[in-house]
PDB file of C-alpha atoms in Angstrom:
ATOM      1  CA  UNK A   1       4.292  18.715 141.100  1.00 53.00           C
ATOM      2  CA  UNK A   2       2.978  21.714 139.349  1.00 58.00           C
ATOM      3  CA  UNK A   3       6.113  23.617 139.760  1.00 83.00           C
ATOM      4  CA  UNK A   4       8.267  20.652 138.497  1.00 85.00           C
ATOM      5  CA  UNK A   5       5.750  20.539 135.215  1.00 88.00           C
ATOM      6  CA  UNK A   6       6.436  24.400 134.885  1.00 90.00           C
ATOM      7  CA  UNK A   7      10.292  23.754 135.455  1.00 89.00           C
ATOM      8  CA  UNK A   8      10.142  21.271 132.385  1.00 91.00           C
ATOM      9  CA  UNK A   9       8.175  23.572 130.061  1.00 93.00           C
ATOM     10  CA  UNK A  10      10.804  26.523 130.917  1.00 93.00           C
ATOM     11  CA  UNK A  11      13.633  24.035 130.382  1.00 92.00           C
ATOM     12  CA  UNK A  12      12.259  23.018 127.195  1.00 94.00           C
ATOM     13  CA  UNK A  13      11.819  26.369 125.929  1.00 95.00           C
ATOM     14  CA  UNK A  14      15.475  27.137 126.984  1.00 93.00           C
ATOM     15  CA  UNK A  15      16.771  24.221 125.044  1.00 93.00           C
ATOM     16  CA  UNK A  16      14.979  24.698 121.922  1.00 95.00           C
ATOM     17  CA  UNK A  17      16.154  28.460 121.938  1.00 95.00           C
ATOM     18  CA  UNK A  18      20.015  27.406 122.269  1.00 94.00           C
ATOM     19  CA  UNK A  19      19.627  24.932 119.893  1.00 95.00           C
ATOM     20  CA  UNK A  20      18.969  27.609 117.349  1.00 96.00           C
ATOM     21  CA  UNK A  21      22.013  30.022 117.961  1.00 95.00           C
ATOM     22  CA  UNK A  22      24.632  28.021 116.161  1.00 95.00           C
ATOM     23  CA  UNK A  23      22.586  28.491 112.900  1.00 96.00           C
ATOM     24  CA  UNK A  24      22.320  32.200 113.737  1.00 96.00           C
ATOM     25  CA  UNK A  25      25.983  32.761 114.368  1.00 96.00           C
ATOM     26  CA  UNK A  26      26.718  31.339 110.918  1.00 95.00           C
ATOM     27  CA  UNK A  27      23.921  33.435 109.233  1.00 95.00           C
ATOM     28  CA  UNK A  28      25.254  36.732 110.990  1.00 95.00           C
ATOM     29  CA  UNK A  29      28.892  35.772 110.156  1.00 95.00           C
ATOM     30  CA  UNK A  30      28.173  35.439 106.308  1.00 92.00           C
ATOM     31  CA  UNK A  31      28.398  39.142 106.153  1.00 93.00           C
ATOM     32  CA  UNK A  32      29.615  40.544 109.435  1.00 94.00           C
ATOM     33  CA  UNK A  33      33.010  39.969 111.016  1.00 94.00           C
ATOM     34  CA  UNK A  34      32.964  38.281 114.264  1.00 94.00           C
ATOM     35  CA  UNK A  35      33.611  41.484 116.146  1.00 95.00           C
ATOM     36  CA  UNK A  36      30.749  43.093 114.261  1.00 95.00           C
ATOM     37  CA  UNK A  37      28.690  40.225 115.427  1.00 96.00           C
ATOM     38  CA  UNK A  38      29.689  40.715 118.913  1.00 97.00           C
ATOM     39  CA  UNK A  39      28.826  44.300 119.120  1.00 97.00           C
ATOM     40  CA  UNK A  40      25.386  43.972 117.882  1.00 97.00           C
ATOM     41  CA  UNK A  41      24.571  40.880 119.897  1.00 97.00           C
ATOM     42  CA  UNK A  42      26.151  42.111 123.031  1.00 97.00           C
ATOM     43  CA  UNK A  43      24.546  45.564 122.755  1.00 97.00           C
ATOM     44  CA  UNK A  44      20.987  43.377 122.247  1.00 97.00           C
ATOM     45  CA  UNK A  45      22.015  41.447 125.374  1.00 96.00           C
ATOM     46  CA  UNK A  46      22.688  44.467 127.662  1.00 97.00           C
ATOM     47  CA  UNK A  47      19.390  46.219 126.361  1.00 97.00           C
ATOM     48  CA  UNK A  48      17.410  43.015 127.100  1.00 95.00           C
ATOM     49  CA  UNK A  49      19.154  42.546 130.710  1.00 95.00           C
ATOM     50  CA  UNK A  50      18.479  46.283 131.216  1.00 96.00           C
ATOM     51  CA  UNK A  51      14.868  45.839 130.474  1.00 95.00           C
ATOM     52  CA  UNK A  52      14.516  42.868 132.988  1.00 93.00           C
ATOM     53  CA  UNK A  53      16.355  44.856 135.546  1.00 94.00           C
ATOM     54  CA  UNK A  54      13.711  47.592 135.291  1.00 95.00           C
ATOM     55  CA  UNK A  55      10.741  45.161 135.155  1.00 93.00           C
ATOM     56  CA  UNK A  56      11.983  43.114 138.298  1.00 90.00           C
ATOM     57  CA  UNK A  57      12.967  46.516 139.853  1.00 91.00           C
ATOM     58  CA  UNK A  58      16.360  44.745 140.846  1.00 90.00           C
ATOM     59  CA  UNK A  59      18.152  48.285 139.380  1.00 89.00           C
ATOM     60  CA  UNK A  60      17.681  49.468 143.049  1.00 90.00           C
ATOM     61  CA  UNK A  61      20.029  46.881 144.328  1.00 86.00           C
ATOM     62  CA  UNK A  62      23.007  48.405 142.126  1.00 90.00           C
ATOM     63  CA  UNK A  63      23.044  51.530 144.334  1.00 86.00           C
ATOM     64  CA  UNK A  64      23.680  49.350 147.399  1.00 88.00           C
ATOM     65  CA  UNK A  65      26.446  47.117 145.832  1.00 89.00           C
ATOM     66  CA  UNK A  66      30.053  47.993 147.241  1.00 90.00           C
ATOM     67  CA  UNK A  67      32.916  49.248 144.860  1.00 91.00           C
ATOM     68  CA  UNK A  68      34.513  45.858 145.041  1.00 92.00           C
ATOM     69  CA  UNK A  69      31.258  44.185 143.276  1.00 91.00           C
ATOM     70  CA  UNK A  70      31.807  46.851 140.224  1.00 95.00           C
ATOM     71  CA  UNK A  71      35.310  45.901 139.919  1.00 94.00           C
ATOM     72  CA  UNK A  72      34.541  42.236 140.131  1.00 93.00           C
ATOM     73  CA  UNK A  73      32.037  42.736 137.098  1.00 95.00           C
ATOM     74  CA  UNK A  74      34.683  44.867 135.366  1.00 96.00           C
ATOM     75  CA  UNK A  75      37.032  41.975 135.524  1.00 95.00           C
ATOM     76  CA  UNK A  76      34.378  39.168 134.941  1.00 95.00           C
ATOM     77  CA  UNK A  77      33.192  41.280 131.811  1.00 96.00           C
ATOM     78  CA  UNK A  78      36.446  41.215 129.923  1.00 97.00           C
ATOM     79  CA  UNK A  79      36.181  37.318 130.298  1.00 96.00           C
ATOM     80  CA  UNK A  80      32.475  36.997 129.328  1.00 94.00           C
ATOM     81  CA  UNK A  81      31.207  38.576 126.855  1.00 95.00           C
ATOM     82  CA  UNK A  82      34.355  40.134 125.679  1.00 97.00           C
ATOM     83  CA  UNK A  83      37.151  37.467 125.176  1.00 97.00           C
ATOM     84  CA  UNK A  84      34.465  34.296 125.434  1.00 97.00           C
ATOM     85  CA  UNK A  85      32.481  35.606 122.510  1.00 97.00           C
ATOM     86  CA  UNK A  86      35.466  36.872 120.468  1.00 97.00           C
ATOM     87  CA  UNK A  87      37.095  33.351 120.629  1.00 97.00           C
ATOM     88  CA  UNK A  88      33.762  31.472 120.106  1.00 97.00           C
ATOM     89  CA  UNK A  89      32.536  33.687 116.965  1.00 96.00           C
ATOM     90  CA  UNK A  90      36.037  33.358 115.760  1.00 96.00           C
ATOM     91  CA  UNK A  91      35.504  29.564 115.799  1.00 95.00           C
ATOM     92  CA  UNK A  92      32.345  29.780 114.106  1.00 95.00           C
ATOM     93  CA  UNK A  93      33.788  31.982 111.608  1.00 95.00           C
ATOM     94  CA  UNK A  94      36.582  29.289 110.704  1.00 94.00           C
ATOM     95  CA  UNK A  95      34.569  26.007 110.974  1.00 93.00           C
ATOM     96  CA  UNK A  96      31.285  24.594 109.976  1.00 93.00           C
ATOM     97  CA  UNK A  97      28.752  25.293 112.566  1.00 93.00           C
ATOM     98  CA  UNK A  98      28.364  21.712 113.479  1.00 92.00           C
ATOM     99  CA  UNK A  99      32.063  21.288 114.332  1.00 91.00           C
ATOM    100  CA  UNK A 100      32.107  24.885 116.359  1.00 92.00           C
ATOM    101  CA  UNK A 101      29.133  23.867 118.346  1.00 92.00           C
ATOM    102  CA  UNK A 102      30.212  20.644 119.154  1.00 90.00           C
ATOM    103  CA  UNK A 103      33.737  21.622 120.224  1.00 91.00           C
ATOM    104  CA  UNK A 104      32.262  24.392 122.367  1.00 92.00           C
ATOM    105  CA  UNK A 105      30.207  21.840 124.064  1.00 88.00           C
ATOM    106  CA  UNK A 106      33.483  20.246 125.848  1.00 88.00           C
ATOM    107  CA  UNK A 107      33.209  23.008 128.489  1.00 88.00           C
ATOM    108  CA  UNK A 108      31.878  20.604 130.951  1.00 82.00           C
ATOM    109  CA  UNK A 109      35.032  18.580 130.401  1.00 85.00           C
ATOM    110  CA  UNK A 110      37.240  21.555 130.717  1.00 88.00           C
ATOM    111  CA  UNK A 111      35.299  22.476 133.954  1.00 84.00           C
ATOM    112  CA  UNK A 112      36.032  19.185 135.791  1.00 82.00           C
ATOM    113  CA  UNK A 113      39.607  19.149 134.892  1.00 86.00           C
ATOM    114  CA  UNK A 114      39.986  23.070 136.170  1.00 88.00           C
ATOM    115  CA  UNK A 115      38.188  22.331 139.039  1.00 83.00           C
ATOM    116  CA  UNK A 116      41.059  20.274 140.323  1.00 84.00           C
ATOM    117  CA  UNK A 117      43.651  23.010 140.753  1.00 88.00           C
ATOM    118  CA  UNK A 118      41.090  25.949 141.131  1.00 85.00           C
ATOM    119  CA  UNK A 119      38.356  24.171 143.328  1.00 79.00           C
ATOM    120  CA  UNK A 120      40.622  21.552 144.994  1.00 81.00           C
ATOM    121  CA  UNK A 121      38.146  18.859 143.482  1.00 79.00           C
ATOM    122  CA  UNK A 122      39.201  15.299 143.246  1.00 80.00           C
ATOM    123  CA  UNK A 123      38.880  13.024 139.922  1.00 78.00           C
ATOM    124  CA  UNK A 124      38.629   9.542 140.151  1.00 80.00           C
ATOM    125  CA  UNK A 125      39.107   6.730 137.787  1.00 82.00           C
ATOM    126  CA  UNK A 126      35.509   6.989 136.584  1.00 81.00           C
ATOM    127  CA  UNK A 127      36.093  10.646 135.746  1.00 80.00           C
ATOM    128  CA  UNK A 128      39.116   9.944 133.945  1.00 85.00           C
ATOM    129  CA  UNK A 129      37.375   7.295 131.700  1.00 87.00           C
ATOM    130  CA  UNK A 130      34.436   9.689 131.031  1.00 85.00           C
ATOM    131  CA  UNK A 131      36.950  12.530 130.101  1.00 85.00           C
ATOM    132  CA  UNK A 132      38.646  10.110 127.773  1.00 89.00           C
ATOM    133  CA  UNK A 133      35.745   9.067 126.115  1.00 89.00           C
ATOM    134  CA  UNK A 134      34.722  12.586 125.594  1.00 89.00           C
ATOM    135  CA  UNK A 135      38.282  13.655 124.227  1.00 88.00           C
ATOM    136  CA  UNK A 136      38.001  10.923 121.728  1.00 91.00           C
ATOM    137  CA  UNK A 137      35.011  12.507 120.495  1.00 90.00           C
ATOM    138  CA  UNK A 138      36.790  15.826 120.321  1.00 89.00           C
ATOM    139  CA  UNK A 139      39.609  14.106 118.086  1.00 88.00           C
ATOM    140  CA  UNK A 140      36.915  12.523 115.777  1.00 90.00           C
ATOM    141  CA  UNK A 141      35.292  15.930 115.193  1.00 89.00           C
ATOM    142  CA  UNK A 142      38.584  17.925 114.773  1.00 84.00           C
ATOM    143  CA  UNK A 143      40.257  15.217 112.132  1.00 83.00           C
ATOM    144  CA  UNK A 144      36.964  14.522 110.367  1.00 83.00           C
ATOM    145  CA  UNK A 145      37.336  10.994 111.390  1.00 78.00           C
ATOM    146  CA  UNK A 146      41.102  10.855 110.405  1.00 75.00           C
ATOM    147  CA  UNK A 147      42.410   9.532 113.753  1.00 71.00           C
ATOM    148  CA  UNK A 148      45.249   7.455 112.184  1.00 69.00           C
ATOM    149  CA  UNK A 149      47.023  10.660 110.537  1.00 63.00           C
ATOM    150  CA  UNK A 150      45.640  12.968 113.047  1.00 61.00           C
ATOM    151  CA  UNK A 151      45.209  15.528 110.248  1.00 65.00           C
ATOM    152  CA  UNK A 152      43.016  18.380 111.544  1.00 73.00           C
ATOM    153  CA  UNK A 153      40.348  19.918 109.008  1.00 73.00           C
ATOM    154  CA  UNK A 154      41.128  23.322 110.257  1.00 86.00           C
ATOM    155  CA  UNK A 155      43.725  23.242 113.122  1.00 88.00           C
ATOM    156  CA  UNK A 156      43.110  27.130 113.878  1.00 93.00           C
ATOM    157  CA  UNK A 157      39.433  26.717 114.144  1.00 93.00           C
ATOM    158  CA  UNK A 158      39.730  23.788 116.441  1.00 92.00           C
ATOM    159  CA  UNK A 159      41.888  25.644 118.847  1.00 94.00           C
ATOM    160  CA  UNK A 160      39.330  28.624 118.931  1.00 96.00           C
ATOM    161  CA  UNK A 161      36.570  25.923 119.497  1.00 94.00           C
ATOM    162  CA  UNK A 162      38.636  24.365 122.495  1.00 94.00           C
ATOM    163  CA  UNK A 163      39.707  27.842 123.628  1.00 97.00           C
ATOM    164  CA  UNK A 164      36.240  29.121 124.070  1.00 96.00           C
ATOM    165  CA  UNK A 165      35.066  25.737 126.225  1.00 94.00           C
ATOM    166  CA  UNK A 166      38.139  26.548 128.472  1.00 95.00           C
ATOM    167  CA  UNK A 167      37.659  30.212 128.748  1.00 96.00           C
ATOM    168  CA  UNK A 168      33.693  29.672 129.443  1.00 93.00           C
ATOM    169  CA  UNK A 169      34.955  26.894 132.103  1.00 90.00           C
ATOM    170  CA  UNK A 170      36.977  29.294 133.817  1.00 92.00           C
ATOM    171  CA  UNK A 171      34.564  31.918 133.916  1.00 91.00           C
ATOM    172  CA  UNK A 172      31.925  29.722 135.295  1.00 84.00           C
ATOM    173  CA  UNK A 173      34.391  28.539 138.149  1.00 85.00           C
ATOM    174  CA  UNK A 174      35.006  32.334 139.057  1.00 85.00           C
ATOM    175  CA  UNK A 175      31.145  32.666 138.967  1.00 80.00           C
ATOM    176  CA  UNK A 176      30.529  30.030 141.370  1.00 75.00           C
ATOM    177  CA  UNK A 177      31.933  32.146 144.050  1.00 77.00           C
ATOM    178  CA  UNK A 178      30.138  35.242 143.232  1.00 80.00           C
ATOM    179  CA  UNK A 179      26.848  35.479 145.475  1.00 78.00           C
ATOM    180  CA  UNK A 180      25.346  38.333 144.040  1.00 81.00           C
ATOM    181  CA  UNK A 181      21.682  38.244 142.353  1.00 84.00           C
ATOM    182  CA  UNK A 182      22.110  36.297 138.929  1.00 83.00           C
ATOM    183  CA  UNK A 183      20.452  39.013 136.642  1.00 88.00           C
ATOM    184  CA  UNK A 184      22.223  41.822 138.429  1.00 90.00           C
ATOM    185  CA  UNK A 185      25.559  40.445 137.996  1.00 89.00           C
ATOM    186  CA  UNK A 186      24.852  39.198 134.387  1.00 91.00           C
ATOM    187  CA  UNK A 187      23.753  42.764 133.579  1.00 94.00           C
ATOM    188  CA  UNK A 188      27.116  44.538 135.097  1.00 95.00           C
ATOM    189  CA  UNK A 189      29.078  41.922 133.350  1.00 95.00           C
ATOM    190  CA  UNK A 190      27.512  42.672 129.910  1.00 96.00           C
ATOM    191  CA  UNK A 191      27.633  46.399 130.789  1.00 97.00           C
ATOM    192  CA  UNK A 192      31.537  46.453 131.255  1.00 97.00           C
ATOM    193  CA  UNK A 193      31.733  43.715 128.530  1.00 97.00           C
ATOM    194  CA  UNK A 194      30.096  46.066 126.006  1.00 97.00           C
ATOM    195  CA  UNK A 195      32.278  49.041 126.695  1.00 97.00           C
ATOM    196  CA  UNK A 196      35.435  46.917 126.108  1.00 98.00           C
ATOM    197  CA  UNK A 197      33.411  45.398 122.865  1.00 97.00           C
ATOM    198  CA  UNK A 198      32.933  48.898 121.547  1.00 97.00           C
ATOM    199  CA  UNK A 199      36.408  50.057 122.383  1.00 97.00           C
ATOM    200  CA  UNK A 200      37.879  47.059 120.467  1.00 96.00           C
ATOM    201  CA  UNK A 201      35.524  47.692 117.332  1.00 95.00           C
ATOM    202  CA  UNK A 202      36.189  51.379 116.997  1.00 95.00           C
ATOM    203  CA  UNK A 203      39.879  50.665 117.464  1.00 95.00           C
ATOM    204  CA  UNK A 204      39.976  48.203 114.627  1.00 93.00           C
ATOM    205  CA  UNK A 205      36.980  49.149 112.530  1.00 88.00           C
ATOM    206  CA  UNK A 206      33.708  50.878 112.710  1.00 89.00           C
ATOM    207  CA  UNK A 207      29.918  50.115 113.490  1.00 90.00           C
ATOM    208  CA  UNK A 208      28.432  48.982 110.199  1.00 90.00           C
ATOM    209  CA  UNK A 209      24.727  47.642 109.703  1.00 85.00           C
ATOM    210  CA  UNK A 210      25.350  45.761 106.191  1.00 82.00           C
ATOM    211  CA  UNK A 211      21.934  44.055 105.620  1.00 87.00           C
ATOM    212  CA  UNK A 212      18.835  42.981 107.478  1.00 90.00           C
ATOM    213  CA  UNK A 213      19.424  39.373 107.396  1.00 90.00           C
ATOM    214  CA  UNK A 214      23.030  39.569 109.092  1.00 90.00           C
ATOM    215  CA  UNK A 215      21.558  42.139 111.512  1.00 94.00           C
ATOM    216  CA  UNK A 216      18.823  40.083 112.304  1.00 94.00           C
ATOM    217  CA  UNK A 217      20.949  37.238 113.034  1.00 94.00           C
ATOM    218  CA  UNK A 218      23.276  39.405 115.380  1.00 95.00           C
ATOM    219  CA  UNK A 219      20.412  40.521 117.138  1.00 96.00           C
ATOM    220  CA  UNK A 220      18.799  37.103 117.632  1.00 96.00           C
ATOM    221  CA  UNK A 221      22.165  35.809 119.180  1.00 96.00           C
ATOM    222  CA  UNK A 222      22.181  38.447 121.601  1.00 96.00           C
ATOM    223  CA  UNK A 223      18.476  38.056 122.516  1.00 96.00           C
ATOM    224  CA  UNK A 224      18.385  34.289 122.724  1.00 94.00           C
ATOM    225  CA  UNK A 225      22.020  33.155 123.404  1.00 92.00           C
ATOM    226  CA  UNK A 226      23.367  35.853 125.431  1.00 90.00           C
ATOM    227  CA  UNK A 227      20.196  37.274 127.306  1.00 89.00           C
ATOM    228  CA  UNK A 228      16.683  36.098 127.979  1.00 90.00           C
ATOM    229  CA  UNK A 229      17.443  32.382 127.547  1.00 90.00           C
ATOM    230  CA  UNK A 230      19.908  32.326 130.571  1.00 83.00           C
ATOM    231  CA  UNK A 231      17.137  33.864 132.584  1.00 84.00           C
ATOM    232  CA  UNK A 232      14.333  31.234 131.545  1.00 91.00           C
ATOM    233  CA  UNK A 233      16.789  28.366 132.152  1.00 86.00           C
ATOM    234  CA  UNK A 234      17.402  29.897 135.877  1.00 83.00           C
ATOM    235  CA  UNK A 235      13.535  29.995 136.321  1.00 86.00           C
ATOM    236  CA  UNK A 236      13.663  26.385 135.423  1.00 88.00           C
ATOM    237  CA  UNK A 237      16.141  25.576 137.857  1.00 81.00           C
ATOM    238  CA  UNK A 238      14.445  27.314 140.656  1.00 83.00           C
ATOM    239  CA  UNK A 239      11.277  25.592 139.932  1.00 86.00           C
ATOM    240  CA  UNK A 240      12.510  22.199 139.692  1.00 85.00           C
ATOM    241  CA  UNK A 241      12.366  20.092 142.809  1.00 83.00           C
ATOM    242  CA  UNK A 242      16.328  19.327 142.110  1.00 76.00           C
ATOM    243  CA  UNK A 243      18.466  20.926 139.310  1.00 72.00           C
ATOM    244  CA  UNK A 244      19.319  17.411 138.056  1.00 70.00           C
ATOM    245  CA  UNK A 245      15.741  16.835 136.957  1.00 75.00           C
ATOM    246  CA  UNK A 246      16.199  19.411 134.191  1.00 82.00           C
ATOM    247  CA  UNK A 247      19.862  19.801 133.676  1.00 78.00           C
ATOM    248  CA  UNK A 248      19.959  16.608 131.812  1.00 78.00           C
ATOM    249  CA  UNK A 249      17.707  18.171 129.019  1.00 85.00           C
ATOM    250  CA  UNK A 250      20.700  20.219 128.004  1.00 83.00           C
ATOM    251  CA  UNK A 251      22.190  17.280 126.553  1.00 83.00           C
ATOM    252  CA  UNK A 252      19.583  17.727 123.879  1.00 88.00           C
ATOM    253  CA  UNK A 253      21.081  20.981 122.791  1.00 90.00           C
ATOM    254  CA  UNK A 254      23.733  19.791 120.484  1.00 90.00           C
ATOM    255  CA  UNK A 255      21.634  17.198 118.821  1.00 92.00           C
ATOM    256  CA  UNK A 256      18.776  19.437 118.163  1.00 94.00           C
ATOM    257  CA  UNK A 257      21.322  22.108 116.889  1.00 94.00           C
ATOM    258  CA  UNK A 258      22.432  19.766 114.173  1.00 93.00           C
ATOM    259  CA  UNK A 259      18.693  19.357 112.911  1.00 94.00           C
ATOM    260  CA  UNK A 260      18.117  23.061 112.577  1.00 95.00           C
ATOM    261  CA  UNK A 261      21.721  23.673 110.970  1.00 95.00           C
ATOM    262  CA  UNK A 262      20.791  20.883 108.412  1.00 94.00           C
ATOM    263  CA  UNK A 263      17.596  22.377 107.443  1.00 95.00           C
ATOM    264  CA  UNK A 264      18.231  26.198 107.921  1.00 95.00           C
ATOM    265  CA  UNK A 265      21.887  26.432 106.640  1.00 94.00           C
ATOM    266  CA  UNK A 266      21.599  23.147 104.503  1.00 92.00           C
ATOM    267  CA  UNK A 267      25.117  22.241 105.910  1.00 93.00           C
ATOM    268  CA  UNK A 268      25.575  18.337 105.221  1.00 92.00           C
ATOM    269  CA  UNK A 269      25.903  16.785 108.716  1.00 91.00           C
ATOM    270  CA  UNK A 270      29.252  14.517 108.541  1.00 90.00           C
ATOM    271  CA  UNK A 271      29.082  11.279 110.006  1.00 90.00           C
ATOM    272  CA  UNK A 272      32.479  11.909 112.415  1.00 90.00           C
ATOM    273  CA  UNK A 273      30.395  15.098 113.753  1.00 91.00           C
ATOM    274  CA  UNK A 274      27.575  12.534 114.895  1.00 92.00           C
ATOM    275  CA  UNK A 275      29.912   9.955 116.279  1.00 93.00           C
ATOM    276  CA  UNK A 276      32.129  12.637 118.111  1.00 91.00           C
ATOM    277  CA  UNK A 277      29.122  14.216 119.596  1.00 92.00           C
ATOM    278  CA  UNK A 278      27.624  10.968 120.802  1.00 91.00           C
ATOM    279  CA  UNK A 279      31.025  10.451 122.431  1.00 91.00           C
ATOM    280  CA  UNK A 280      31.314  13.874 123.809  1.00 89.00           C
ATOM    281  CA  UNK A 281      27.726  13.605 125.369  1.00 88.00           C
ATOM    282  CA  UNK A 282      28.386   9.984 126.366  1.00 87.00           C
ATOM    283  CA  UNK A 283      31.334  10.885 128.224  1.00 85.00           C
ATOM    284  CA  UNK A 284      29.449  13.528 130.239  1.00 80.00           C
ATOM    285  CA  UNK A 285      26.482  11.698 130.968  1.00 79.00           C
ATOM    286  CA  UNK A 286      28.773   8.365 132.030  1.00 74.00           C
ATOM    287  CA  UNK A 287      29.550  10.104 135.241  1.00 62.00           C
ATOM    288  CA  UNK A 288      27.533  13.531 134.905  1.00 63.00           C
ATOM    289  CA  UNK A 289      30.752  15.251 135.571  1.00 51.00           C
ATOM    290  CA  UNK A 290      29.130  18.745 134.819  1.00 45.00           C
ATOM    291  CA  UNK A 291      26.095  18.636 137.242  1.00 45.00           C
ATOM    292  CA  UNK A 292      27.664  16.499 140.039  1.00 46.00           C
ATOM    293  CA  UNK A 293      29.858  18.978 141.966  1.00 44.00           C
ATOM    294  CA  UNK A 294      29.511  22.132 139.668  1.00 44.00           C
ATOM    295  CA  UNK A 295      26.958  24.471 138.464  1.00 43.00           C
ATOM    296  CA  UNK A 296      25.727  24.445 134.796  1.00 42.00           C
ATOM    297  CA  UNK A 297      26.119  27.257 132.378  1.00 42.00           C
ATOM    298  CA  UNK A 298      22.658  28.623 132.876  1.00 39.00           C
ATOM    299  CA  UNK A 299      22.850  29.084 136.636  1.00 37.00           C
ATOM    300  CA  UNK A 300      21.633  26.922 139.689  1.00 35.00           C
TER     301      UNK A 300
END
C-alpha cells in the first residue's frame, strides 16, 4: 500500500508538470521559431538525461551495447525527438495552445489504429465506437464547432497537430519492441536526435538567444516535457500495483492544461474545444484503448 501511495504521488507530479508544457511552448514560440525552440529544449533534455545517466551509473551499460543498439537509436532519434517535435512545435506555432494540445492528445486513437497492421491487433465494435466518438471531438475542435460546413479554423495547423499524434503513435509502437533500459534508450535517442536538430538548425538559421523569457520557456519544455517528467512517470508505473491504477490519471492532463492556458496565456477557452476534448477523452475512456493492449507514453 505504501508503494501505491507513492505511485499516486509520482503520477500526480508528472500530470501536473505535463499540464504546464503547452503554455510553455506558446511562451517560447512568441519569439523563437519552432526549430530554435526544438534546439534549446532538446539540448536541455539531453543534458538532463545525461546527468541522470551519471547519477544512476547506467552510463557503464552503454559500452556493453551492440552496434545495432546504437543504429536503432540513430533511427529512433530521427523520429523522436527530431521529427515528432518539429511537427508538434509547428502545430503550436499555427494554432492556439488549447487546440494544438487537444489534437496531439489523439495519439492513443492513432496508436489503436496503427496497432492493427503493425502489431496484428484486432479492433472490435466497441473500439470502433470509441474511435468514432473521439474523432467527432477532433472535428469539433478543428472546425471550431462548425460541423455543418466543415470549415477548418486553420487547416495546416490541424494537419500538423494530427500528424504529431500519428508520429508519436508510430514511435511508441517501435518502442514497445525495444527491451533496453528506458533511461538509456531515451538518452541515446536524444543524443542522435540532437545531432539531427543541430544540423537542421545550422543549415537553415543560426543559434540565437533572443530573450530570457523565451529561452526560459524553451528550457522548461526541455526539462519537463522531454526529460525529467518521463522518468517520474516511469517511477510511478513501477511503484504501482498495476499500471492501470495510475494510468487513468493521465486523462486529467488536457483539462488541467486548459486551466493553465487560460490563466497564464490569457487565451479564452472556446466552447468547441471543451466539448471536443470531452469527446476525445470520453472515447478513450469508453474502451480504454490506449492502456488495454498497449503501453502509455511514459513507459510501463
